[in-house]
CSV table of C-alpha atoms in Angstrom, one decimal:
chain,number,residue,atom,x,y,z
Z,1,MET,CA,180.4,-61.2,-12.5
Z,2,SER,CA,179.4,-59.1,-15.6
Z,3,ASP,CA,176.6,-56.6,-15.4
Z,4,TRP,CA,174.3,-59.1,-17.1
Z,5,ASP,CA,174.7,-62.2,-14.9
Z,6,GLY,CA,172.1,-62.8,-12.4
Z,7,LEU,CA,172.7,-63.3,-8.6
Z,8,THR,CA,173.0,-67.0,-7.6
Z,9,ALA,CA,171.3,-68.1,-4.4
Z,10,GLU,CA,174.9,-68.6,-2.8
Z,11,ALA,CA,176.1,-65.1,-3.7
Z,12,THR,CA,173.0,-63.4,-2.7
Z,13,PRO,CA,173.4,-61.0,0.6
Z,14,ASP,CA,170.4,-61.5,3.1
Z,15,TRP,CA,168.7,-58.2,2.0
Z,16,LEU,CA,168.4,-59.0,-1.5
Z,17,ARG,CA,166.9,-62.3,-0.9
Z,18,ALA,CA,163.2,-61.2,-0.8
Z,19,MET,CA,163.8,-59.5,-4.3
Z,20,THR,CA,165.6,-62.7,-5.6
Z,21,ARG,CA,162.6,-64.8,-4.8
Z,22,LEU,CA,160.1,-62.4,-6.2
Z,23,THR,CA,162.0,-62.2,-9.6
Z,24,GLU,CA,162.5,-66.0,-10.0
Z,25,GLU,CA,159.5,-66.5,-12.4
Z,26,ASP,CA,158.7,-63.3,-14.1
Z,27,GLY,CA,161.7,-60.9,-13.6
Z,28,ASP,CA,165.2,-60.3,-12.9
Z,29,LEU,CA,167.7,-59.0,-10.3
Z,30,LEU,CA,170.7,-58.0,-12.0
Z,31,PRO,CA,174.0,-56.4,-10.5
Z,32,LEU,CA,175.1,-53.4,-12.4
Z,33,GLY,CA,178.7,-53.0,-11.5
Z,34,ASP,CA,179.6,-52.8,-7.9
Z,35,ARG,CA,177.2,-50.4,-6.5
Z,36,HIS,CA,173.8,-50.8,-8.4
Z,37,TRP,CA,171.2,-53.4,-9.1
Z,38,ALA,CA,168.3,-53.5,-11.3
Z,39,PHE,CA,165.1,-55.3,-9.9
Z,40,PHE,CA,162.3,-55.9,-12.3
Z,41,VAL,CA,159.1,-57.8,-12.0
Z,42,GLU,CA,156.7,-58.3,-15.0
Z,43,GLN,CA,153.0,-58.1,-15.1
Z,44,LYS,CA,150.8,-56.0,-17.1
Z,45,PRO,CA,152.2,-54.1,-20.2
Z,46,VAL,CA,152.4,-51.0,-18.3
Z,47,LEU,CA,155.6,-50.0,-16.5
Z,48,LEU,CA,156.6,-48.2,-13.3
Z,49,VAL,CA,160.3,-47.1,-13.2
Z,50,THR,CA,161.8,-46.0,-9.8
Z,51,PHE,CA,165.1,-45.3,-8.2
Z,52,GLU,CA,165.9,-46.1,-4.7
Z,53,VAL,CA,169.0,-46.1,-2.2
Z,54,ALA,CA,169.7,-49.8,-1.0
Z,55,SER,CA,169.8,-48.5,2.7
Z,56,ALA,CA,166.1,-47.6,2.5
Z,57,ILE,CA,165.2,-51.2,1.4
Z,58,ARG,CA,167.5,-52.9,4.0
Z,59,GLU,CA,165.6,-50.9,6.7
Z,60,ARG,CA,162.2,-51.7,5.4
Z,61,GLU,CA,160.1,-54.7,6.4
Z,62,GLY,CA,160.2,-57.2,3.7
Z,63,ASN,CA,163.3,-55.7,2.1
Z,64,LEU,CA,161.5,-54.7,-1.2
Z,65,PRO,CA,161.4,-51.4,-3.2
Z,66,ALA,CA,159.0,-48.9,-1.8
Z,67,HIS,CA,156.5,-49.1,-4.7
Z,68,GLN,CA,156.4,-52.8,-5.3
Z,69,ALA,CA,153.4,-53.4,-3.1
Z,70,LEU,CA,151.4,-50.8,-5.0
Z,71,ALA,CA,152.6,-52.1,-8.3
Z,72,GLN,CA,152.0,-55.7,-7.2
Z,73,SER,CA,148.5,-54.7,-6.2
Z,74,ARG,CA,147.6,-52.9,-9.4
Z,75,GLY,CA,149.1,-55.4,-11.8
Z,76,TRP,CA,152.1,-53.0,-13.0
Z,77,SER,CA,155.4,-54.2,-14.1
Z,78,HIS,CA,157.9,-52.4,-12.0
Z,79,LEU,CA,161.8,-51.6,-12.7
Z,80,CYS,CA,163.8,-50.4,-9.7
Z,81,ILE,CA,167.2,-49.2,-10.0
Z,82,ILE,CA,169.0,-49.5,-6.7
Z,83,SER,CA,172.1,-47.7,-5.5
Z,84,GLU,CA,174.6,-48.5,-2.7
Z,85,GLY,CA,174.9,-45.0,-1.2
Z,86,GLU,CA,174.1,-41.6,-2.8
Z,87,THR,CA,175.5,-42.4,-6.2
Z,88,TRP,CA,172.9,-40.3,-8.0
Z,89,TRP,CA,173.0,-43.4,-10.5
Z,90,ARG,CA,176.0,-41.7,-12.2
Z,91,ASP,CA,177.7,-44.9,-13.1
Z,92,PRO,CA,178.9,-46.3,-16.5
Z,93,ALA,CA,177.2,-49.5,-15.6
Z,94,VAL,CA,173.8,-47.9,-15.2
Z,95,TYR,CA,174.5,-46.1,-18.5
Z,96,ARG,CA,175.3,-49.4,-20.1
Z,97,TYR,CA,172.1,-51.0,-18.7
Z,98,PHE,CA,169.7,-48.2,-20.1
Z,99,ASP,CA,171.7,-48.3,-23.3
Z,100,ARG,CA,170.9,-52.2,-23.4
Z,101,LEU,CA,167.1,-51.5,-22.7
Z,102,VAL,CA,167.2,-49.0,-25.6
Z,103,ASP,CA,169.1,-51.4,-28.1
Z,104,ASP,CA,166.8,-54.2,-27.2
Z,105,GLY,CA,163.6,-52.2,-27.6
Z,106,PHE,CA,162.7,-53.3,-24.1
Z,107,LEU,CA,160.8,-50.3,-23.1
Z,108,GLU,CA,158.9,-50.2,-26.3
Z,109,ASP,CA,157.3,-53.4,-25.3
Z,110,PHE,CA,155.0,-51.6,-22.8
Z,111,GLU,CA,152.0,-49.8,-23.8
Z,112,ARG,CA,152.6,-47.1,-20.9
Z,113,VAL,CA,155.9,-46.2,-19.2
Z,114,VAL,CA,156.0,-43.8,-16.1
Z,115,PHE,CA,159.2,-42.8,-14.3
Z,116,TYR,CA,158.8,-41.7,-10.7
Z,117,GLY,CA,161.2,-40.3,-8.2
Z,118,ALA,CA,161.5,-37.6,-5.5
Z,119,GLY,CA,164.8,-35.4,-4.5
Z,120,ILE,CA,167.8,-37.3,-5.8
Z,121,SER,CA,165.8,-40.1,-7.1
Z,122,GLY,CA,163.7,-37.4,-9.1
Z,123,TYR,CA,167.0,-36.4,-10.7
Z,124,ALA,CA,167.4,-40.0,-11.8
Z,125,ALA,CA,163.9,-40.5,-12.9
Z,126,ALA,CA,164.3,-37.5,-15.2
Z,127,ALA,CA,167.7,-38.2,-16.4
Z,128,TYR,CA,167.0,-41.9,-17.5
Z,129,SER,CA,163.5,-41.0,-18.9
Z,130,VAL,CA,165.2,-40.2,-22.2
Z,131,ALA,CA,165.6,-43.9,-22.8
Z,132,SER,CA,161.8,-44.1,-23.2
Z,133,PRO,CA,160.6,-41.5,-25.5
Z,134,GLY,CA,156.7,-40.9,-24.7
Z,135,ALA,CA,157.0,-41.8,-21.2
Z,136,GLU,CA,155.2,-39.7,-18.5
Z,137,LEU,CA,157.0,-38.5,-15.4
Z,138,LEU,CA,156.2,-37.7,-11.8
Z,139,LEU,CA,158.8,-35.9,-9.9
Z,140,ILE,CA,158.7,-34.5,-6.5
Z,141,ALA,CA,161.3,-31.9,-5.6
Z,142,PRO,CA,163.7,-33.3,-8.3
Z,143,ARG,CA,167.1,-32.0,-8.4
Z,144,ALA,CA,168.2,-30.8,-11.9
Z,145,THR,CA,171.9,-31.4,-11.6
Z,146,MET,CA,174.7,-30.9,-9.0
Z,147,ASP,CA,177.0,-29.4,-11.6
Z,148,THR,CA,178.8,-26.6,-9.6
Z,149,SER,CA,178.6,-24.3,-12.8
Z,150,LEU,CA,174.8,-24.4,-12.5
Z,151,ALA,CA,173.9,-25.4,-8.9
Z,152,ARG,CA,176.5,-24.1,-6.5
Z,153,TRP,CA,173.7,-22.6,-4.5
Z,154,ASP,CA,172.5,-26.0,-3.4
Z,155,ASP,CA,174.6,-27.1,-0.5
Z,156,ARG,CA,172.5,-30.0,0.6
Z,157,HIS,CA,174.7,-32.5,-1.2
Z,158,LEU,CA,178.1,-31.6,-1.1
Z,159,SER,CA,179.6,-34.8,-1.7
Z,160,ALA,CA,177.8,-35.1,-5.0
Z,161,ARG,CA,180.1,-32.2,-6.3
Z,162,ARG,CA,182.7,-34.7,-6.9
Z,163,LEU,CA,180.5,-36.5,-9.6
Z,164,ASN,CA,180.4,-35.9,-13.0
Z,165,PHE,CA,176.8,-34.2,-14.3
Z,166,THR,CA,178.2,-33.3,-17.8
Z,167,ASP,CA,178.5,-36.5,-19.5
Z,168,ARG,CA,175.9,-39.0,-20.6
Z,169,TYR,CA,172.3,-39.0,-19.0
Z,170,GLY,CA,173.6,-35.8,-17.1
Z,171,PHE,CA,171.6,-32.6,-17.1
Z,172,ALA,CA,168.2,-34.0,-16.0
Z,173,PRO,CA,165.8,-31.2,-17.5
Z,174,ASP,CA,167.4,-31.7,-21.1
Z,175,MET,CA,166.6,-35.6,-20.7
Z,176,THR,CA,162.8,-35.1,-20.3
Z,177,GLU,CA,162.7,-33.6,-23.8
Z,178,GLY,CA,161.1,-37.0,-25.1
Z,179,ALA,CA,158.5,-37.2,-22.3
Z,180,SER,CA,154.9,-36.9,-23.1
Z,181,LYS,CA,154.1,-35.2,-19.7
Z,182,VAL,CA,156.2,-34.2,-16.8
Z,183,TRP,CA,154.3,-33.5,-13.5
Z,184,LEU,CA,156.6,-31.6,-11.1
Z,185,ILE,CA,155.5,-31.3,-7.5
Z,186,HIS,CA,157.5,-29.0,-5.1
Z,187,ASP,CA,157.3,-26.3,-2.4
Z,188,PRO,CA,157.7,-23.0,-3.9
Z,189,TYR,CA,158.7,-21.4,-0.7
Z,190,ASN,CA,161.7,-23.8,-0.5
Z,191,PRO,CA,164.2,-21.7,-2.4
Z,192,ARG,CA,166.5,-24.5,-3.4
Z,193,ASP,CA,163.8,-26.8,-4.7
Z,194,ALA,CA,162.2,-23.8,-6.5
Z,195,MET,CA,165.4,-23.2,-8.1
Z,196,HIS,CA,165.8,-26.6,-9.3
Z,197,ALA,CA,162.1,-26.7,-10.5
Z,198,ALA,CA,162.7,-23.4,-12.6
Z,199,LEU,CA,165.5,-25.4,-14.6
Z,200,PHE,CA,162.8,-27.9,-15.6
Z,201,ARG,CA,160.6,-25.4,-17.1
Z,202,ARG,CA,159.4,-26.8,-20.6
Z,203,PRO,CA,155.9,-26.6,-22.4
Z,204,TYR,CA,155.3,-30.3,-21.4
Z,205,VAL,CA,156.0,-29.7,-17.6
Z,206,THR,CA,153.2,-28.9,-15.3
Z,207,VAL,CA,154.2,-27.6,-12.0
Z,208,LEU,CA,152.0,-28.4,-8.9
Z,209,ASN,CA,152.5,-26.5,-5.8
Z,210,ALA,CA,153.0,-28.0,-2.3
Z,211,PRO,CA,153.7,-25.3,-0.1
Z,212,HIS,CA,154.8,-25.5,3.3
Z,213,THR,CA,156.2,-29.0,3.0
Z,214,GLY,CA,159.8,-27.8,3.1
Z,215,GLU,CA,162.3,-30.6,2.6
Z,216,ALA,CA,159.6,-33.4,3.3
Z,217,THR,CA,157.2,-33.0,0.2
Z,218,GLU,CA,157.3,-36.7,-0.5
Z,219,ASP,CA,157.0,-37.6,3.1
Z,220,THR,CA,154.0,-35.3,3.6
Z,221,LEU,CA,152.2,-36.8,0.4
Z,222,VAL,CA,152.8,-40.3,2.1
Z,223,GLU,CA,151.6,-39.1,5.5
Z,224,MET,CA,148.3,-37.7,3.7
Z,225,GLN,CA,147.8,-40.9,2.0
Z,226,VAL,CA,148.2,-39.3,-1.4
Z,227,LEU,CA,151.3,-40.4,-3.0
Z,228,ASP,CA,149.8,-43.9,-4.1
Z,229,ARG,CA,146.7,-42.1,-5.4
Z,230,LEU,CA,149.0,-39.7,-7.4
Z,231,LEU,CA,151.1,-42.7,-8.9
Z,232,ALA,CA,147.7,-44.5,-9.8
Z,233,ALA,CA,146.5,-41.4,-11.7
Z,234,VAL,CA,149.6,-41.1,-13.6
Z,235,MET,CA,149.9,-44.8,-14.4
Z,236,ASP,CA,146.1,-44.5,-15.7
Z,237,GLY,CA,146.8,-41.5,-17.6
Z,238,LYS,CA,144.3,-39.5,-15.6
Z,239,LEU,CA,146.2,-36.9,-13.4
Z,240,THR,CA,145.0,-33.3,-13.9
Z,241,PRO,CA,145.8,-30.2,-12.1
Z,242,TYR,CA,142.2,-30.2,-10.8
Z,243,GLY,CA,142.6,-33.9,-9.7
Z,244,PHE,CA,146.0,-32.9,-7.7
Z,245,ALA,CA,144.2,-29.9,-6.1
Z,246,ARG,CA,141.5,-32.1,-4.8
Z,247,MET,CA,144.0,-34.7,-3.2
Z,248,TRP,CA,146.0,-31.7,-1.9
Z,249,ARG,CA,143.0,-30.6,0.2
Z,250,GLY,CA,143.9,-33.5,2.5
Z,251,ARG,CA,146.6,-31.2,3.9
Z,252,ARG,CA,143.9,-29.6,6.0
Z,253,SER,CA,144.0,-32.6,8.3
Z,254,ASN,CA,147.8,-33.3,8.1
Z,255,ALA,CA,149.7,-32.4,11.2
Z,256,SER,CA,152.9,-31.7,9.7
Z,257,TYR,CA,151.5,-29.2,7.2
Z,258,LEU,CA,149.2,-27.7,9.7
Z,259,ARG,CA,152.4,-27.2,12.2
Z,260,ALA,CA,154.4,-25.7,9.3
Z,261,ILE,CA,151.8,-23.0,8.5
Z,262,LEU,CA,151.3,-22.1,12.2
Z,263,TYR,CA,155.1,-21.5,12.3
Z,264,ALA,CA,155.2,-19.6,9.1
Z,265,ALA,CA,152.6,-17.4,10.5
Z,266,GLU,CA,154.1,-17.1,13.9
Z,267,ARG,CA,157.6,-16.2,12.1
Z,268,SER,CA,156.0,-13.6,9.9
Z,269,GLY,CA,154.6,-11.7,12.7
Z,270,HIS,CA,151.0,-12.0,12.0
Z,271,PRO,CA,149.1,-13.0,15.1
Z,272,GLN,CA,145.6,-12.5,13.5
Z,273,ARG,CA,146.5,-15.1,11.0
Z,274,GLU,CA,147.7,-17.4,13.7
Z,275,VAL,CA,144.4,-17.0,15.2
Z,276,MET,CA,142.6,-17.8,12.2
Z,277,ILE,CA,144.7,-20.9,11.6
Z,278,CYS,CA,144.1,-22.0,15.1
Z,279,ARG,CA,140.3,-21.4,15.0
Z,280,SER,CA,140.1,-23.4,11.8
Z,281,VAL,CA,142.1,-26.4,12.9
Z,282,THR,CA,140.3,-26.7,16.3
Z,283,SER,CA,136.8,-26.3,14.8
Z,284,ARG,CA,137.6,-29.5,12.7
Z,285,LEU,CA,140.0,-31.6,14.6
Z,286,ARG,CA,141.1,-32.4,18.2
Z,287,ALA,CA,144.5,-30.4,18.2
Z,288,PRO,CA,145.5,-29.5,21.9
Z,289,ARG,CA,148.6,-27.7,20.6
Z,290,PHE,CA,146.6,-25.3,18.5
Z,291,GLN,CA,144.0,-24.8,21.3
Z,292,ARG,CA,146.7,-23.8,23.7
Z,293,ARG,CA,148.3,-21.3,21.0
Z,294,LEU,CA,144.9,-20.0,20.4
Z,295,ALA,CA,144.3,-19.4,24.2
Z,296,GLU,CA,147.7,-17.7,24.3
Z,297,LEU,CA,146.7,-15.4,21.4
Z,298,THR,CA,143.2,-14.5,22.5
Z,299,GLY,CA,143.6,-14.6,26.3
Z,300,GLY,CA,141.0,-17.2,26.4
């Protein structure tokens, strides 16, 4: 089967059938080589482009890409490039697909294009955004590259070191140069994410800090019910640093964030700061753990 043949009902694995049904009228589900698929549903002439690992879709109820429900509710068209395993979308079949989108002027048909990704998906969103000059990007803790000459310090993805990050669509920060705007959210206290973020520094990149989220920045934003709002703001061309700051205030009620700042205060040896955190939290929320810690610290 070539990259451009659609999936037949007989050949479709169970986990792909929901996507096949959804794309029957206004969309496509195309295999790209042996390890990738392109899922596309067309609605309004605004396009959200995402990247996702197949295992997450198989485990999700409904077997649809993570942001399809939001796209459907907002009337956005949605293109999701799905990978079998952590391929980092470094595959000539994926290169050819984006080449064809460029040659056909496909992305030019949309009034607005936004690429979104977090972590390794953030790498792909940045790398392939070069196919759509003028696009806007929302990246959460993106990786810039896993080329060992530039990122040997990142030991989180050792298997990726076997991949080639120096050929086409390779160094993600360089591939963003045609973007109209790049929003990059990360935890500045996470050294590896901060080093990747530093490689993205460009005049059109706005860095937004989400401290004390560690390796779970995207998950924390999901827990806070902020991620969908961020995506909607970018898709509408309305995100601002002030708007992000207002959304980020929701961290004051997020259990993961509050545990993280309490742990950071404890680890740094500042009991008075722990007291202040515990008093702030217990004055606003029912938080037995913080109440117990406050009692330990104050003898109350």
